[in-house]
PDB file of C-alpha atoms in Angstrom:
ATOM      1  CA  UNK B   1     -20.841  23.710 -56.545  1.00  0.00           C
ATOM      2  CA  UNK B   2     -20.965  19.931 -55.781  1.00  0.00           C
ATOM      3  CA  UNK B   3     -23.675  17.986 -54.879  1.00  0.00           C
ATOM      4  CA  UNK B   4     -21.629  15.808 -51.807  1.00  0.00           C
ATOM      5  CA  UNK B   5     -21.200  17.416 -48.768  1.00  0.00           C
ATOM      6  CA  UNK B   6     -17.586  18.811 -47.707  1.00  0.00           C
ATOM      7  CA  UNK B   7     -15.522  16.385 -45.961  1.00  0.00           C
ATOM      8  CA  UNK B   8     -13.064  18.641 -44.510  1.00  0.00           C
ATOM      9  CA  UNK B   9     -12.992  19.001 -40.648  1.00  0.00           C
ATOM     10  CA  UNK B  10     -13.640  21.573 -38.578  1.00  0.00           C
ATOM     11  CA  UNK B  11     -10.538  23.787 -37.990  1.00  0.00           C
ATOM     12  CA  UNK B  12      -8.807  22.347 -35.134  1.00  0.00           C
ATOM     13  CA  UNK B  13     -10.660  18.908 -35.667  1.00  0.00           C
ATOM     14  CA  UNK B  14      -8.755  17.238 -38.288  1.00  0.00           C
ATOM     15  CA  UNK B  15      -9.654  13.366 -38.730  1.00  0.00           C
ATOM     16  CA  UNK B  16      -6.723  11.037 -37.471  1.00  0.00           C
ATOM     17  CA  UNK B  17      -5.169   9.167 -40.167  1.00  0.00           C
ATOM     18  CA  UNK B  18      -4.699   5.366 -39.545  1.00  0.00           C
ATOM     19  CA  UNK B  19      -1.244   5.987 -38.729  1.00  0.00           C
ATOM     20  CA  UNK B  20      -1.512   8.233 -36.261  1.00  0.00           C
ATOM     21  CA  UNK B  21      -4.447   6.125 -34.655  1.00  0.00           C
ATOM     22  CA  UNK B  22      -1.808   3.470 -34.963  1.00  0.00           C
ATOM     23  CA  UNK B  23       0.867   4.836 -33.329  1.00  0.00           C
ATOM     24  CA  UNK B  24      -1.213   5.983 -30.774  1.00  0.00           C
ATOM     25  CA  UNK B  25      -2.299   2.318 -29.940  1.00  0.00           C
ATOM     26  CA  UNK B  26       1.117   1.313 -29.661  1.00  0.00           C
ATOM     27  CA  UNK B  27       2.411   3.932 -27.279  1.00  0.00           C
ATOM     28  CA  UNK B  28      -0.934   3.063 -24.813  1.00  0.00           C
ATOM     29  CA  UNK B  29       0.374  -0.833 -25.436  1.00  0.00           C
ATOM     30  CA  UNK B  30       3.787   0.124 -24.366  1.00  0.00           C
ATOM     31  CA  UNK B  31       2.550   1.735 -21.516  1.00  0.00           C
ATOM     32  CA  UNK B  32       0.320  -0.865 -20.272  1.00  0.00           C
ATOM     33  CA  UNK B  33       3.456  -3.487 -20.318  1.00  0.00           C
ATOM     34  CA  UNK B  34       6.387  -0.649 -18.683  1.00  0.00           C
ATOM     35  CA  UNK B  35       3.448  -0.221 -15.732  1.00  0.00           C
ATOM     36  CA  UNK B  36       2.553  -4.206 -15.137  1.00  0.00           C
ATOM     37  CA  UNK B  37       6.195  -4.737 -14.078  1.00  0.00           C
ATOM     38  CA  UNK B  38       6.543  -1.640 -11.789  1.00  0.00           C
ATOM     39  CA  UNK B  39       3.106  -2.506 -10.125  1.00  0.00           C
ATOM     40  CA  UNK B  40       4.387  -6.022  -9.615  1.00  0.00           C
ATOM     41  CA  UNK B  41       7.428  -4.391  -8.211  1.00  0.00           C
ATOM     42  CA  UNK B  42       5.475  -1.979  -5.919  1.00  0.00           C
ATOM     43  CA  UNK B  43       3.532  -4.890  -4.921  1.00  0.00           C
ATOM     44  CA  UNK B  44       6.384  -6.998  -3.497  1.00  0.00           C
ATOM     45  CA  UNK B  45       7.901  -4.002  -1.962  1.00  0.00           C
ATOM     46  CA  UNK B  46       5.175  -3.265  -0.065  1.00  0.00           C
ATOM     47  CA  UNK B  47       4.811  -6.705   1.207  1.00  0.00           C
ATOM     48  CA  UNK B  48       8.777  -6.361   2.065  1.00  0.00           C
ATOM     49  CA  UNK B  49       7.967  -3.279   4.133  1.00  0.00           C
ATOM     50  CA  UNK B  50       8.192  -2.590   7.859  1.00  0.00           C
ATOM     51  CA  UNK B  51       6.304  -1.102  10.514  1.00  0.00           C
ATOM     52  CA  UNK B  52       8.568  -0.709  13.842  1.00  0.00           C
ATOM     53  CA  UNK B  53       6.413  -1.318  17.206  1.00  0.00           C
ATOM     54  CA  UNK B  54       6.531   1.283  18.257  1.00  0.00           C
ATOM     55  CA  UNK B  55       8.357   3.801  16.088  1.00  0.00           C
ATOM     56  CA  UNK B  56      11.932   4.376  17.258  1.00  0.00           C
ATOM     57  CA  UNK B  57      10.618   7.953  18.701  1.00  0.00           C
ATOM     58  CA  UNK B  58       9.607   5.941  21.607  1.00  0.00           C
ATOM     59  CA  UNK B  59      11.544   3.134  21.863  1.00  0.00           C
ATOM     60  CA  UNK B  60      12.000   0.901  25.326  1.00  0.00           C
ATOM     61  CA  UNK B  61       8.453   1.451  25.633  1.00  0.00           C
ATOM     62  CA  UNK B  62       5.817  -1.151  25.315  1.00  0.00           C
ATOM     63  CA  UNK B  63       2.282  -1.694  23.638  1.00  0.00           C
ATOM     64  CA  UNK B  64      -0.633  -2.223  25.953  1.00  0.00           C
ATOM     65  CA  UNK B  65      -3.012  -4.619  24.680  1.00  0.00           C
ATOM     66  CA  UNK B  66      -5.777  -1.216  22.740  1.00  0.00           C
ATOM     67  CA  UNK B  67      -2.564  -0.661  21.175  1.00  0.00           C
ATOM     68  CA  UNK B  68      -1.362   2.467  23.259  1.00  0.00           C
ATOM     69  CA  UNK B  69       2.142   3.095  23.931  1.00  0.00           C
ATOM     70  CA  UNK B  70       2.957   3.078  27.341  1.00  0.00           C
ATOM     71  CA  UNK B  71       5.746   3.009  30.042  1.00  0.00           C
ATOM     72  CA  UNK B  72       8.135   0.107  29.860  1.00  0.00           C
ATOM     73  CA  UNK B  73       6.616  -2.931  32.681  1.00  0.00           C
ATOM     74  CA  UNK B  74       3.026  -1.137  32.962  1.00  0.00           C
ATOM     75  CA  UNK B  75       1.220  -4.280  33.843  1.00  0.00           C
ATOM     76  CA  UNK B  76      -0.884  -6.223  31.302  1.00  0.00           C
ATOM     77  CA  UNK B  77       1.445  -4.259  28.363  1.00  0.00           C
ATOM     78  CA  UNK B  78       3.741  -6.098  26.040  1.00  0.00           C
ATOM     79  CA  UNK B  79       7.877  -5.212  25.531  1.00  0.00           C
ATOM     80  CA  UNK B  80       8.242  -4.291  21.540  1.00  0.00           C
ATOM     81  CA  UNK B  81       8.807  -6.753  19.059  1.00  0.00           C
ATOM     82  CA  UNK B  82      12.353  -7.449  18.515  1.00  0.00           C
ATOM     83  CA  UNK B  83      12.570  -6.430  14.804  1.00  0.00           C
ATOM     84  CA  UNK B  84       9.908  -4.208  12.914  1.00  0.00           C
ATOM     85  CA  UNK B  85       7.109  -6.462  11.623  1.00  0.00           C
ATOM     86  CA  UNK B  86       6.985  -7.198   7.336  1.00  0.00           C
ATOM     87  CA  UNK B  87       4.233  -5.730   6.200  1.00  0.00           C
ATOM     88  CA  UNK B  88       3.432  -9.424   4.698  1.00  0.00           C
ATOM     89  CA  UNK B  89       2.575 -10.826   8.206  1.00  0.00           C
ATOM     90  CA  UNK B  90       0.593  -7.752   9.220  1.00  0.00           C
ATOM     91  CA  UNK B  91      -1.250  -8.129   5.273  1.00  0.00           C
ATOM     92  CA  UNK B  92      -2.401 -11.873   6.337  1.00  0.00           C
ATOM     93  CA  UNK B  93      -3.066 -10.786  10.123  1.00  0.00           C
ATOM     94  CA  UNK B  94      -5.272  -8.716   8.908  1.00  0.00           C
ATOM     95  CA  UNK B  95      -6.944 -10.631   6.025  1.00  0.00           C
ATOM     96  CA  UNK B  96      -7.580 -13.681   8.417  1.00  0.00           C
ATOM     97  CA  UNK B  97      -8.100 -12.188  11.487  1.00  0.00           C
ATOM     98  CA  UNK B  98      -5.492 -14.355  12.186  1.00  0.00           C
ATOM     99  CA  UNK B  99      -2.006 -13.722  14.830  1.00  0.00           C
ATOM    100  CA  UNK B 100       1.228 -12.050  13.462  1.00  0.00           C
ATOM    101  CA  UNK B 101       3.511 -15.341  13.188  1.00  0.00           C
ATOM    102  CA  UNK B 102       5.282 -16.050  16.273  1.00  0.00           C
ATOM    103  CA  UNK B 103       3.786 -13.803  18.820  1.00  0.00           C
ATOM    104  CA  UNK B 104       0.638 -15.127  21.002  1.00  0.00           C
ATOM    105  CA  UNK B 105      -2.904 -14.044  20.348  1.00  0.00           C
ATOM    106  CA  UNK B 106      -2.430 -11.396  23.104  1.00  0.00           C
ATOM    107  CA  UNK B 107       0.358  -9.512  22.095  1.00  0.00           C
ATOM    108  CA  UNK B 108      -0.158 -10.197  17.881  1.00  0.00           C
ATOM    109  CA  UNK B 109      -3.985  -8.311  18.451  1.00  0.00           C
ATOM    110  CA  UNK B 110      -1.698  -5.499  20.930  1.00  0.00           C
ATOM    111  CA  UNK B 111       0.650  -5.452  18.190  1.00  0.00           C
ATOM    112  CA  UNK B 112      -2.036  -5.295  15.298  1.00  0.00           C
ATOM    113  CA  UNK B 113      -4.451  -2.552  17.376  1.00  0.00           C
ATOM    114  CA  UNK B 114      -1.106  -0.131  17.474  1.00  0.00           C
ATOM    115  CA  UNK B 115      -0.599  -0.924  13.586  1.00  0.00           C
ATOM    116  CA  UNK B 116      -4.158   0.106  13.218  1.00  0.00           C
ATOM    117  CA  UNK B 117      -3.781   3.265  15.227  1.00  0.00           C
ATOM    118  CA  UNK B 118      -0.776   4.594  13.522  1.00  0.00           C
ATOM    119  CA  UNK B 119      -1.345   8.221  12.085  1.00  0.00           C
ATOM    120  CA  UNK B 120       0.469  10.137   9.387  1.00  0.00           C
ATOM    121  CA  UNK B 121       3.646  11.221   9.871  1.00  0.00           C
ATOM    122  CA  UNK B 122       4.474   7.884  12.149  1.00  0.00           C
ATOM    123  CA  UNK B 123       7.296   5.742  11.216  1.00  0.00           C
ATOM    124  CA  UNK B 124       5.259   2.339   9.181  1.00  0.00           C
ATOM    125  CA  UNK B 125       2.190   4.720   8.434  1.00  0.00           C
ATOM    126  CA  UNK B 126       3.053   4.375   5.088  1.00  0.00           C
ATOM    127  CA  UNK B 127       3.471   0.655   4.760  1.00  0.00           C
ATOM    128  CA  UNK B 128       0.208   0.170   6.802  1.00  0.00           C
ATOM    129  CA  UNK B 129      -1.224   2.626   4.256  1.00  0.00           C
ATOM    130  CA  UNK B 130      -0.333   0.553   1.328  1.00  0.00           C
ATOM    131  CA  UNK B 131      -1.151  -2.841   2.679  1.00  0.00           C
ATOM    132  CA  UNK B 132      -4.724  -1.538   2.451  1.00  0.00           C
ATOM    133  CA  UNK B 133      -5.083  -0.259  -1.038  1.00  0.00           C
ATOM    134  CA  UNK B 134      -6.432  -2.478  -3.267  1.00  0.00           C
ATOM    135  CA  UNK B 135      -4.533  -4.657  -5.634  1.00  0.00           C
ATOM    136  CA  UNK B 136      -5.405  -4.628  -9.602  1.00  0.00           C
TER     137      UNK B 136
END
């Protein structure tokens, strides 16, 4: 019987060799470089996104100033947007508390208060969603 204690591993907990620790480090550095592109690509496609005001369910109609969709010419309400609204202008609206670019105060914050009110299931509720995940 020897005097140094037995170096063997547990059964199931066998030591990894160098090369296996290397080849692990380069799979988790290949990893991290394939995911930096596709984030930078989910990144600029959710800043190409749109949210339609209001979704084409209820088209015609138009977006009092809480954000509510209501009957088209019901006073004090604004007519939709011509085009659905990039998710880039509502991503600076809201980080400045600035308008939506080339609407008036009035109907950008009537625009932005029906963003904000959009629920699951509505057409944009996903690019609102992502605008307001953080970025890495």
């Amino acid at each position: 019987m020897s005097d140094e204690p037995d170096s063997t591993p547990p059964a199931g907990h066998a030591h990894p060799t160098r090369r296996r620790a290397l080849m692990l480090g380069a799979v988790g550095a290949a990893t991290v470089v394939s995911i930096r592109p596709a984030l930078a690509q989910t990144n600029a496609s959710i800043l190409q996104c749109e949210i339609p005001v209001p979704d084409a369910g209820r088209a015609g109609s138009y977006i009092a100033a809480d954000g509510t969709v209501v009957p088209a010419n019901t006073a004090g309400a604004f007519p939709a947007p011509p085009r659905p609204i990039k998710g880039e202008a509502v991503r600076q609206a809201m980080a400045t508390g600035g308008s939506l670019p080339g609407y008036d105060s009035q109907r950008s914050r009537a625009y932005m208060n029906y963003i904000r009110r959009l629920q699951r299931g509505t057409s944009g509720f996903t690019c609102f969603a992502s605008l307001q995940m953080p970025r890495g």
